[in-house]
Coordinates of C-alpha atoms in Angstrom, one line a residue:
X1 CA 28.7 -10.8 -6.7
X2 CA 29.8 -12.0 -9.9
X3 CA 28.9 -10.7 -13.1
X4 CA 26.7 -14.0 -13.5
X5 CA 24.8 -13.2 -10.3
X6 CA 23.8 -9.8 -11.2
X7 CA 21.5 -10.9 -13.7
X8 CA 20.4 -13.8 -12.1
X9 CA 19.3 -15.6 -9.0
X10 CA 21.5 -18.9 -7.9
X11 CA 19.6 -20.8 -6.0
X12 CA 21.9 -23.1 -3.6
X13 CA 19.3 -25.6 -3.4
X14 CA 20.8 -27.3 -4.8
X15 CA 18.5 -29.8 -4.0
X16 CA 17.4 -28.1 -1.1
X17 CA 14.4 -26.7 0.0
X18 CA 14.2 -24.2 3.1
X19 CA 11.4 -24.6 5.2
X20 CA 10.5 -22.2 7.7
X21 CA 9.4 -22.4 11.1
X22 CA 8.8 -20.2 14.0
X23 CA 11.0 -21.1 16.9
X24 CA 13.5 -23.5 15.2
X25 CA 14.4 -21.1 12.4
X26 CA 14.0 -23.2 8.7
X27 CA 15.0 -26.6 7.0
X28 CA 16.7 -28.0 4.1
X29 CA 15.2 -30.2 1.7
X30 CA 17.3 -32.4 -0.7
X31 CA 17.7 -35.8 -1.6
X32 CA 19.7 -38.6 -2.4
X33 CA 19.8 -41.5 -5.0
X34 CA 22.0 -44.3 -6.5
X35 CA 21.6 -47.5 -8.7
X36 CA 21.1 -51.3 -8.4
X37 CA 23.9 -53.3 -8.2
X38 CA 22.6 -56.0 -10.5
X39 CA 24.2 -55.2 -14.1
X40 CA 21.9 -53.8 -16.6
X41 CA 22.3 -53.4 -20.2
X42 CA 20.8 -50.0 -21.3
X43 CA 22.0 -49.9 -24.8
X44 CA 18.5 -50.2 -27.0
X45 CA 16.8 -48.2 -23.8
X46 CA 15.8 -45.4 -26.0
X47 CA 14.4 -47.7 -28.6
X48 CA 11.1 -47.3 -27.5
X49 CA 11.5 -44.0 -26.1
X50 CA 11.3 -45.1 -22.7
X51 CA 13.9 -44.5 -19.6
X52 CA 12.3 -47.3 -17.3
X53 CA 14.6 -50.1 -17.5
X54 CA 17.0 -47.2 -16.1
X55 CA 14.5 -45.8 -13.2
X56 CA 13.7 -49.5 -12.3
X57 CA 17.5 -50.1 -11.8
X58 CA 18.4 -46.8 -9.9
X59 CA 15.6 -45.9 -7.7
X60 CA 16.3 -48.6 -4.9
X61 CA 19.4 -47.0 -4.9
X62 CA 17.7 -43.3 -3.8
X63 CA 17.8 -42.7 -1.0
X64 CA 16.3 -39.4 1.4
X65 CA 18.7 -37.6 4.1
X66 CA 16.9 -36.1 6.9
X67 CA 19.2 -33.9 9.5
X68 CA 18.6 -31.8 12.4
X69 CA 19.6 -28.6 12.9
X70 CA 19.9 -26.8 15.8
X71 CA 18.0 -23.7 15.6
X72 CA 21.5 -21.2 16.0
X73 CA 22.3 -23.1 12.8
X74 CA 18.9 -23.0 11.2
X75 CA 18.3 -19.4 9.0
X76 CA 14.6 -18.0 9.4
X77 CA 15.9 -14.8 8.9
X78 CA 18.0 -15.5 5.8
X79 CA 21.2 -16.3 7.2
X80 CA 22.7 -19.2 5.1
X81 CA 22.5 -22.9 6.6
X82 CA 25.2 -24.0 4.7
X83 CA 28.1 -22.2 6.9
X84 CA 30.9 -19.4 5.3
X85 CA 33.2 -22.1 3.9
X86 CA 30.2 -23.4 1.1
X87 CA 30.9 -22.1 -1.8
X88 CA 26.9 -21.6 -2.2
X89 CA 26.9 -19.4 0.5
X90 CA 26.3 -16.1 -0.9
X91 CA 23.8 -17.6 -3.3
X92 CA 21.9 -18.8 -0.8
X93 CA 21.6 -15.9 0.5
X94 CA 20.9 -13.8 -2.8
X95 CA 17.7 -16.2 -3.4
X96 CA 16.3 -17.1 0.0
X97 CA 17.4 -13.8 2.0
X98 CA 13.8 -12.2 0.3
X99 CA 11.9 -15.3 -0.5
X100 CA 10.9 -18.3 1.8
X101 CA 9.0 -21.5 1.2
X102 CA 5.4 -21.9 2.8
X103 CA 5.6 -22.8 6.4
X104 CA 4.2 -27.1 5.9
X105 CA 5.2 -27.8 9.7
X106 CA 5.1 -26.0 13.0
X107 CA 8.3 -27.1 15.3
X108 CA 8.3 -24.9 18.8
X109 CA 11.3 -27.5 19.9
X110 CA 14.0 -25.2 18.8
X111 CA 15.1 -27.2 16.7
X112 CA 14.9 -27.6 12.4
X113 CA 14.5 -30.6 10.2
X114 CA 16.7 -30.8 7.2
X115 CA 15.8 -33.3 4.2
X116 CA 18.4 -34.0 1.2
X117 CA 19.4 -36.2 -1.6
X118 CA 21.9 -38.8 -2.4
X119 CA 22.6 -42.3 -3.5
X120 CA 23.8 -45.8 -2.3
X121 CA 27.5 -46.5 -3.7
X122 CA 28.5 -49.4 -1.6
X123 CA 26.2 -52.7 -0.6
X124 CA 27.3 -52.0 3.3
X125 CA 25.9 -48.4 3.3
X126 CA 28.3 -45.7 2.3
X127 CA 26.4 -42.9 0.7
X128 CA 27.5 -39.8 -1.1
X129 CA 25.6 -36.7 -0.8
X130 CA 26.3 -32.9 -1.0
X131 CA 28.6 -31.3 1.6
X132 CA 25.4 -28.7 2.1
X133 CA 22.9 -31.2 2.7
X134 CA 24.6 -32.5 5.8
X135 CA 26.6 -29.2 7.2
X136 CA 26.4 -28.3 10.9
X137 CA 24.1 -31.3 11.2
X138 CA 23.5 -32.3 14.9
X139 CA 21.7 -35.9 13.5
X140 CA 21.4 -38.0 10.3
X141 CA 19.2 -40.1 9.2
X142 CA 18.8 -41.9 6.0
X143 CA 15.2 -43.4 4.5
X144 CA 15.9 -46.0 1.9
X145 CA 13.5 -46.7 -1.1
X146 CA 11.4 -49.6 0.9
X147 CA 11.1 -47.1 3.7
X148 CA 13.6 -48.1 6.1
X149 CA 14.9 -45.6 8.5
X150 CA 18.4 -46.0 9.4
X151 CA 20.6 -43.2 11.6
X152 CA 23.5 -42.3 9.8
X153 CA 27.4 -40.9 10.8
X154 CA 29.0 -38.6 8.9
X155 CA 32.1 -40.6 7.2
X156 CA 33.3 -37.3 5.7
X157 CA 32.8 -33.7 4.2
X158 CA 34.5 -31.1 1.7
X159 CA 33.4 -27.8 1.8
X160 CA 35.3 -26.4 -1.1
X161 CA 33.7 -29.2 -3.3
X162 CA 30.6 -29.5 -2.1
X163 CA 30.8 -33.2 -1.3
X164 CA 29.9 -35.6 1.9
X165 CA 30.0 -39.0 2.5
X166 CA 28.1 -40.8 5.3
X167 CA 27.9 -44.2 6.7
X168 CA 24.3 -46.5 7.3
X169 CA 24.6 -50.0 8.7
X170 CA 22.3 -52.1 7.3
X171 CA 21.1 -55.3 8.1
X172 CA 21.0 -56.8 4.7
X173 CA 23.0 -55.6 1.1
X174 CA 22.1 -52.3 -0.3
X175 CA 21.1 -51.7 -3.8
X176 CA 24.0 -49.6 -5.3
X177 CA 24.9 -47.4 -7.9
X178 CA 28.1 -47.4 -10.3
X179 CA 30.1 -44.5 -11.1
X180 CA 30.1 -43.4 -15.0
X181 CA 32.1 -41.2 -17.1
X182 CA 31.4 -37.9 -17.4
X183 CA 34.5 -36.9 -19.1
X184 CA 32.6 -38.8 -22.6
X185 CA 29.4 -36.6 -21.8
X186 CA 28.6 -34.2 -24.7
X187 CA 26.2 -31.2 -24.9
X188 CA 23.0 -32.8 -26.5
X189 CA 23.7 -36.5 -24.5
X190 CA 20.5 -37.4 -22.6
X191 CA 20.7 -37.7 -18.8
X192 CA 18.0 -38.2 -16.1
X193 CA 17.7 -36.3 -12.7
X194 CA 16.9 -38.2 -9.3
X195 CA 16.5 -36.5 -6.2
X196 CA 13.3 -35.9 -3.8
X197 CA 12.4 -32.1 -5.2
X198 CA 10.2 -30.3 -2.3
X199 CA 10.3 -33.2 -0.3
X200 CA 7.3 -34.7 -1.8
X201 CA 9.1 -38.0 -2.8
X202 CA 11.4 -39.5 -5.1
X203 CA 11.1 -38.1 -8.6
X204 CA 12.5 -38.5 -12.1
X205 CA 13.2 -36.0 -14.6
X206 CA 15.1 -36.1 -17.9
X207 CA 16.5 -33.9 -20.2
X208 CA 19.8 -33.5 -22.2
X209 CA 23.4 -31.8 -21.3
X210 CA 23.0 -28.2 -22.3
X211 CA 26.6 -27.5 -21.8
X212 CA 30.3 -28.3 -20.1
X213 CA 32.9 -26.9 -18.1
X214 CA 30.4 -23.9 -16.2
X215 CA 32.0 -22.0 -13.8
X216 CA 29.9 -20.5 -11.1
X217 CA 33.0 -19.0 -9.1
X218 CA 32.3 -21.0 -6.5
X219 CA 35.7 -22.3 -5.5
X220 CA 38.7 -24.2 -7.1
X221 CA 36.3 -27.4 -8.3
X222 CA 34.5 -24.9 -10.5
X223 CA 33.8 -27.5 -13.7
X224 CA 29.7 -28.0 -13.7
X225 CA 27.7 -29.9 -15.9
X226 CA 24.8 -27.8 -17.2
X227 CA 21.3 -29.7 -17.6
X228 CA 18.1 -29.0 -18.5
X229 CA 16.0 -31.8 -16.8
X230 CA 13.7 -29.6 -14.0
X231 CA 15.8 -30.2 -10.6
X232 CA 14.5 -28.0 -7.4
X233 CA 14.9 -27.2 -4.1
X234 CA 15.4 -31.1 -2.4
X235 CA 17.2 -32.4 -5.7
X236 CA 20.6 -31.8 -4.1
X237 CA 22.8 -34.7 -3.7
X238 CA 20.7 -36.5 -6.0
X239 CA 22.2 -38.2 -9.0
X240 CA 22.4 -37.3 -12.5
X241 CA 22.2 -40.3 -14.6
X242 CA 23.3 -41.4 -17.9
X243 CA 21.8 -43.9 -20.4
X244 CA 24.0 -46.7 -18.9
X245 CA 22.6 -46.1 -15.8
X246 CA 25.5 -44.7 -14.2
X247 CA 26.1 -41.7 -11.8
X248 CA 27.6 -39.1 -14.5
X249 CA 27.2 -36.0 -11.8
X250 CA 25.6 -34.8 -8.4
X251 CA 22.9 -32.6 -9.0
X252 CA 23.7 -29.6 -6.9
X253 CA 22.8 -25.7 -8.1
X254 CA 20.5 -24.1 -10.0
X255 CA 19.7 -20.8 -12.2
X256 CA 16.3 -19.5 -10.9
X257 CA 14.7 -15.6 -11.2
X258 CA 11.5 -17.1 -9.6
X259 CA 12.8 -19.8 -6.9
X260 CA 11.6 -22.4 -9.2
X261 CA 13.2 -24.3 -12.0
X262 CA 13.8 -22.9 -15.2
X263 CA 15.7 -25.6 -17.3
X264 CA 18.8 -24.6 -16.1
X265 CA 20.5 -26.4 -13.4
X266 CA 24.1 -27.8 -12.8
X267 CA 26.0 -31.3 -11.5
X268 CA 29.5 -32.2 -10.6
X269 CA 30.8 -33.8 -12.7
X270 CA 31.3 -37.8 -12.0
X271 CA 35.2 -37.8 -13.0
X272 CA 35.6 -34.9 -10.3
X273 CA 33.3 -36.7 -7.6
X274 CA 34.6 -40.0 -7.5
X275 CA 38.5 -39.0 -6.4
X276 CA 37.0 -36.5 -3.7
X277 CA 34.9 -39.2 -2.4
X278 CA 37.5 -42.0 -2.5
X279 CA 39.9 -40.0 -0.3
X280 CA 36.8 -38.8 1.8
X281 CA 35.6 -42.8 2.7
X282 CA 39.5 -43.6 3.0
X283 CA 40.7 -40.4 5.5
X284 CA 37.4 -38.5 6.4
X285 CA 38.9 -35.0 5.1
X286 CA 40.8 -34.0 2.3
X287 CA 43.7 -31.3 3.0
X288 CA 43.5 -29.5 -0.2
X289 CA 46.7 -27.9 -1.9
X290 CA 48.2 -24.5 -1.3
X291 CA 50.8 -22.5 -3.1
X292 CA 50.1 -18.6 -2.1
X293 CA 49.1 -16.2 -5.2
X294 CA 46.5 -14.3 -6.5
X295 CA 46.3 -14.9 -10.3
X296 CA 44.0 -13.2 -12.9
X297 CA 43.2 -14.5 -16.8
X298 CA 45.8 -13.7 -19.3
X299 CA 44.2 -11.9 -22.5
X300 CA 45.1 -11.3 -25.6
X301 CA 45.7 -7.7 -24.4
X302 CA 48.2 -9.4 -21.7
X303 CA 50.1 -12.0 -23.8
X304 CA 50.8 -9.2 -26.8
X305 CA 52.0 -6.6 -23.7
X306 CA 54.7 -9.7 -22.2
X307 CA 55.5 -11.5 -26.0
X308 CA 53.3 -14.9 -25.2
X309 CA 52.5 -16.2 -28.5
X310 CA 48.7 -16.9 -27.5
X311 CA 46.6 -16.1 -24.2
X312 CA 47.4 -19.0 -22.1
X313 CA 47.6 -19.9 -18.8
X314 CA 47.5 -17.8 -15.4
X315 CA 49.1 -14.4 -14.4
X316 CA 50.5 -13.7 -10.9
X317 CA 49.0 -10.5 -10.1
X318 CA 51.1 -11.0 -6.2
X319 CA 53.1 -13.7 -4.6
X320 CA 52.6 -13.7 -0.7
X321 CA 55.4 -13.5 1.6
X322 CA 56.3 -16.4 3.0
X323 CA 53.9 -18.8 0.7
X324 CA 55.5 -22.0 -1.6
X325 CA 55.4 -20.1 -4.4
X326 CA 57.6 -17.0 -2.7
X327 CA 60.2 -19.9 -2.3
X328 CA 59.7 -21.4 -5.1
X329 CA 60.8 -17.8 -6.7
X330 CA 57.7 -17.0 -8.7
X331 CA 57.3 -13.5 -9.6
X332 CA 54.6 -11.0 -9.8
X333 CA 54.1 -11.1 -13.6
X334 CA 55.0 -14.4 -14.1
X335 CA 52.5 -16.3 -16.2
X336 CA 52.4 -20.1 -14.7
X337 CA 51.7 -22.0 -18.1
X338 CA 52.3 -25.4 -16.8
X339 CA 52.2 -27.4 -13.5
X340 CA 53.6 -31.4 -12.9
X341 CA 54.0 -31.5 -16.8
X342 CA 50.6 -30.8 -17.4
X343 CA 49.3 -27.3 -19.4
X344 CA 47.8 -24.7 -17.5
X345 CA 45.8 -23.3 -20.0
X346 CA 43.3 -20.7 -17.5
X347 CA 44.1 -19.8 -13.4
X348 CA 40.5 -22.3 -13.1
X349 CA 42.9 -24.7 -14.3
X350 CA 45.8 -23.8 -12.1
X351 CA 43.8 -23.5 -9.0
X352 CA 42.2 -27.0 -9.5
X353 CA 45.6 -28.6 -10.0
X354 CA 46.9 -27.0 -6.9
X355 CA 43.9 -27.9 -5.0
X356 CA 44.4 -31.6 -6.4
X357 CA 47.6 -31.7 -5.0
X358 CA 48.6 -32.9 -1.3
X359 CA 50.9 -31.0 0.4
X360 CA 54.6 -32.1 0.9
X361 CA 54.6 -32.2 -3.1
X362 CA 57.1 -31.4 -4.6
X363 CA 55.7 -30.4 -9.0
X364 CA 57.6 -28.9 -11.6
X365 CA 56.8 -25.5 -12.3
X366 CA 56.9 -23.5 -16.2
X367 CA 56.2 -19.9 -16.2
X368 CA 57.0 -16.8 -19.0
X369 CA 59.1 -14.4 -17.5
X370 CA 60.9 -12.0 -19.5
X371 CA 59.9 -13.5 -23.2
X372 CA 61.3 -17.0 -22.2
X373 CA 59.9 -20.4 -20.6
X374 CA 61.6 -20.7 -16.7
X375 CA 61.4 -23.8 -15.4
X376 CA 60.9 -23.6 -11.3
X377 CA 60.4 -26.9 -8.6
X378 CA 57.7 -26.1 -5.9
X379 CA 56.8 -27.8 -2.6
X380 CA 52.9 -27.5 -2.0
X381 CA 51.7 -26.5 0.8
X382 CA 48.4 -26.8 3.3
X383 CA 45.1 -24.6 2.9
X384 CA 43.9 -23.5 6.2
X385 CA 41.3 -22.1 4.4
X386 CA 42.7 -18.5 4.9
X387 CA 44.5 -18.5 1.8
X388 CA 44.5 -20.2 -1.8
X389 CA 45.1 -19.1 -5.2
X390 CA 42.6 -16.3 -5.5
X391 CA 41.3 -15.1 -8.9
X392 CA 41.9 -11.5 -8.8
X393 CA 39.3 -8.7 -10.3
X394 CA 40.4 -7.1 -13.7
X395 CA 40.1 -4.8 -13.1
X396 CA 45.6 11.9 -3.6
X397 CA 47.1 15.0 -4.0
X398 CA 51.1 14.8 -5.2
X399 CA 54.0 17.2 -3.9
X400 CA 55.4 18.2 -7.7
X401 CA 53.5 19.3 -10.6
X402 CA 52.1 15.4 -12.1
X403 CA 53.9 14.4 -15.5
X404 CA 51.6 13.1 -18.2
X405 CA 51.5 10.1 -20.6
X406 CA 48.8 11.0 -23.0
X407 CA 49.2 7.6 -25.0
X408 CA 46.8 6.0 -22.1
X409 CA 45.4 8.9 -20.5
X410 CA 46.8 8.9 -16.9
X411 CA 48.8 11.5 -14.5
X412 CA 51.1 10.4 -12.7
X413 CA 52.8 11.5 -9.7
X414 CA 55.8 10.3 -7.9
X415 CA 54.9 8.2 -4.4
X416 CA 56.2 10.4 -1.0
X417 CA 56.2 9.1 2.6
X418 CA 53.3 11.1 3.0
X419 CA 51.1 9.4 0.2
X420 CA 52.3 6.0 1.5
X421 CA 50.5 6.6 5.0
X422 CA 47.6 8.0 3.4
X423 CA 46.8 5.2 1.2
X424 CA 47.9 2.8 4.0
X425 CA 50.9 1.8 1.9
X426 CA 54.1 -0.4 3.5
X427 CA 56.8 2.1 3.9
X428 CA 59.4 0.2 1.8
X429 CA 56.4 0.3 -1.4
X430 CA 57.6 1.8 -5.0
X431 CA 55.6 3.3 -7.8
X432 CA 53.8 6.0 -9.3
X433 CA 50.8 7.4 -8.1
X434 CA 47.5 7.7 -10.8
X435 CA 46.8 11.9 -9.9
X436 CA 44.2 11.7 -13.0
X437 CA 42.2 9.8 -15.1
X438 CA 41.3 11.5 -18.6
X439 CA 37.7 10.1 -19.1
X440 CA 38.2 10.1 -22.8
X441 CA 41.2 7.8 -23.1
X442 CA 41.7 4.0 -22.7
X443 CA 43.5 4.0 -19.2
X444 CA 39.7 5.5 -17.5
X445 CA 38.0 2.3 -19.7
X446 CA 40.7 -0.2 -18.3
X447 CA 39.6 1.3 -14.7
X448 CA 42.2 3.0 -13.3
X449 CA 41.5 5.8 -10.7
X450 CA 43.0 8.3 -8.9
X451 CA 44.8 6.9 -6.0
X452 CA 46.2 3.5 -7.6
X453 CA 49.6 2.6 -7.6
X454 CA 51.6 1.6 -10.5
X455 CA 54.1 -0.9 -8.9
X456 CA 55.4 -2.2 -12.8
X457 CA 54.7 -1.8 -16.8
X458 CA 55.2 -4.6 -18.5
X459 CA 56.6 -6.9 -15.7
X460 CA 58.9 -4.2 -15.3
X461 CA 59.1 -2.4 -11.4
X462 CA 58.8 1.4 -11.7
X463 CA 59.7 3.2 -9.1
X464 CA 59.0 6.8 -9.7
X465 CA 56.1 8.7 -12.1
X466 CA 59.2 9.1 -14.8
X467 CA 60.4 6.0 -14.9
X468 CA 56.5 4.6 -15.4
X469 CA 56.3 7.3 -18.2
X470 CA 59.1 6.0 -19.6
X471 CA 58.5 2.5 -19.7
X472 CA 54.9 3.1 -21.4
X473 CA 56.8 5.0 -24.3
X474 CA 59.2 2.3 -24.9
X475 CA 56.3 -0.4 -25.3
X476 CA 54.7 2.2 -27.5
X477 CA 57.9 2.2 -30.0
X478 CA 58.4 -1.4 -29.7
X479 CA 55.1 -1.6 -31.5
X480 CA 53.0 -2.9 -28.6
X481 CA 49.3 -2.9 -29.0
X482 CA 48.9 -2.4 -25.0
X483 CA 50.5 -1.8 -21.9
X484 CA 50.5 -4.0 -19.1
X485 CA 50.3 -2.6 -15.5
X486 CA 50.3 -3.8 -12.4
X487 CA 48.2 -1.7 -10.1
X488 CA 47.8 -1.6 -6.1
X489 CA 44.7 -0.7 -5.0
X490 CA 44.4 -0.4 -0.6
X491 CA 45.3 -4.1 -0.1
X492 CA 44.5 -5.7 -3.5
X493 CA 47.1 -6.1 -6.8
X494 CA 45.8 -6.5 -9.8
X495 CA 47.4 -6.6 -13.7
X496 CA 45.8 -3.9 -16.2
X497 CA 45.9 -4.0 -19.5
X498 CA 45.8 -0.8 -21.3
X499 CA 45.8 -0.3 -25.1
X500 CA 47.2 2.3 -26.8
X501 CA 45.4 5.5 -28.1
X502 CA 44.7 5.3 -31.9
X503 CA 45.5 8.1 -34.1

């Protein structure tokens, strides 16, 4: 659970709203709107402090998703609808693993209804919606403003972004709704909310953009717009409107300690949405970019230990065998700072550009490595979904006497066959064994422990306890403020920084 999590509840909602029922398990609520396709002018809107002109233009354009759900997919006792690959899954089952909505309907059939949000985006029925509302949905149906009940296909879905997009054929031209920009949206801009919260009917809320660019460690597509108009459990898939009318986000998570909503609730962004959805309505899936390391924020800590003038970009904690980046020749310790020409300023950054990316691409590659820029060419690769660029956690007994370096407070011991087995090492594996952590000194507040590897100091392989030793000393007279290690832990790697003692 991320540090965000632990003091709070996400509710994946996200629009939806679970209802529960004996046999059949529970439902989803969540709903779906869009905008008229008739052109409107919204400029003077707020000149009378009135949003109706907009709500008058978008809410034919709303539309409610209803699913079934077959009751092994439905989740009376907790279990997430959504499926492992939503990246809402664990919230979902933080929030409605200990608290359920009242039980409105009583289905023996073994089966669940679902409800969610979305809108209209093309006159001949194509609607988008959130991956969630729809997942491991056995039916769809769509109800349109005027009432209409029309079955629906599923066109499309992407789990790692959230999004769907199904089909309705209608027997005369929908109402739509345009796509705006959110990359013009500022914290403070007004927006509205439509969705159909609870599943009492479509509803309008407004409020302003409390902030950009949230990051709910949900997957590569992390980039939320942060609201504060009330959304709740059935707003998901709904849109989030600005004061031209236009879609400028999906209304899809929010923040609750209660279940309800508390002013804080989160969108796609638009800009994101509409590329995901284009290539959804054009191939029905997207085959997301893979290039095979685990990478980890570079601090300032990091980029004074390597020489990086300012802390940019994303560090390779490990390069798996076999992956496009292993023949592309990155490095463990390499910091990727830029990717098809374009800055990688974070590893949210790098993961999103990778995950943009289809594979059989061939990108130019920049990463520090050794105090200088190294230009590298890279040929992405698939996600099967069992791999990605993961965003790694900052985070025995010896045969000789331990050697210590009390500049960061650690013993170390030299790395025998036995200790390999023990700590389920591979046999060819290098480094120095941590003995001891003093508690007093800045190695036990970086979070070593007893039992991690040091595989390198300052991109630097070690290979024995004296040679780490060593290597720390030298960065200490080359006026280093810290020392960075990279540390295996059972299965994981992981760069540590470590500062130097004072005095």
């Amino acid at each position: 659970m991320t540090r965000i999590l632990e003091k709070y509840r996400v509710a994946a909602l996200l629009g939806v709203a679970l209802l529960v029922v004996p046999v059949a398990a529970s439902s989803l609520l969540g709903t779906q709107a869009a905008q008229a396709a008739a052109p409107q002018s919204f400029g003077s809107v707020l000149a009378d402090g009135s949003f109706a002109a907009i709500v008058s233009a978008d809410k034919p354009a709303v539309v409610t998703i209803t699913t079934t759900l077959k009751a092994e997919n439905a989740s009376a006792d907790g279990t997430s609808p959504f499926g492992g690959d939503s990246p809402f899954d664990q919230q979902f089952r933080d929030f409605f693993g200990e608290r359920q909505m009242p039980v409105p309907d009583q289905r023996p059939s073994g089966k669940a209804e679902a409800l969610g949000s979305g809108f209209v985006l093309t006159r001949d029925g194509y609607i988008v919606t959130n991956n969630h509302v729809i997942d491991k949905a056995s039916t769809i149906k769509v109800t349109l403003d005027d009432g209409t009940e029309l079955p629906a296909k599923l066109v499309g879905a992407d789990p790692k972004s959230d999004l769907a997009v199904v089909k309705i054929e209608p027997d005369k031209p929908l109402a739509t709704i345009d796509w705006g920009q959110s990359d013009k949206l500022r914290a403070g801009d007004p927006i509205l909310a439509i969705g159909n919260p609870f599943g009492i009917g479509t509803t309008v809320t407004a409020g302003i953009v409390s902030a950009r660019g949230r990051d709910l460690h949900s997957g590569p597509y992390d980039d939320f717009i942060q609201i504060d108009a009330p959304i709740n459990h059935g707003n998901s898939g709904g849109p989030l409107v600005g004061i031209d009318g236009k879609v400028v986000g999906i209304n899809t998570a929010i923040y609750s300690p209660n279940g309800g909503s508390v002013g804080v609730g989160f969108a796609i962004p638009s800009d994101q949405a509409q590329t995901v959805v284009a290539k959804l309505m054009k191939d029905g899936s997207i085959e997301h970019g893979f290039i095979g390391v685990q990478i980890q924020p570079v601090t300032a800590d990091v980029a004074d230990a390597i020489g990086l003038a300012k802390p940019a970009g994303a560090l390779v904690a490990r390069v798996d065998d076999g992956t496009p980046a292993a023949k592309a020749g990155i490095r463990s310790g390499d910091v990727v700072t830029a990717l098809g020409g374009k800055a990688v300023t974070s590893p949210r950054d790098l993961s999103r550009m990778v995950a943009d990316l289809s594979p059989g691409e061939k990108q130019g590659l920049t990463v520090w490595r050794d105090g200088a820029d190294k230009n590298l060419t890279i040929t992405i690769g698939a996600n099967d979904g069992g791999g990605g660029q993961v965003l790694a956690d900052a985070g025995g007994k010896s045969g000789e006497a331990g050697q210590r370096v009390p500049t960061i407070g650690v013993q170390l011991g030299d790395l025998t066959a036995d200790m390999r087995q023990s700590l389920g090492l591979p046999k060819g594996e290098n480094g120095a064994v941590v003995e001891g952590v003093n508690p007093d000194r800045p190695a036990a507040d970086a979070g070593l422990q007893p039992g991690d590897v040091i595989l390198s100091v300052n991109q630097k392989p070690v290979a024995s306890a004296r040679e780490a030793k060593t290597a720390v000393a030298e960065a200490g007279k080359a006026g280093r403020k810290a020392v960075l290690l990279l540390v295996q832990r059972q299965d994981e790697q992981t760069f540590v920084t470590v500062p130097f003692s004072v005095g």
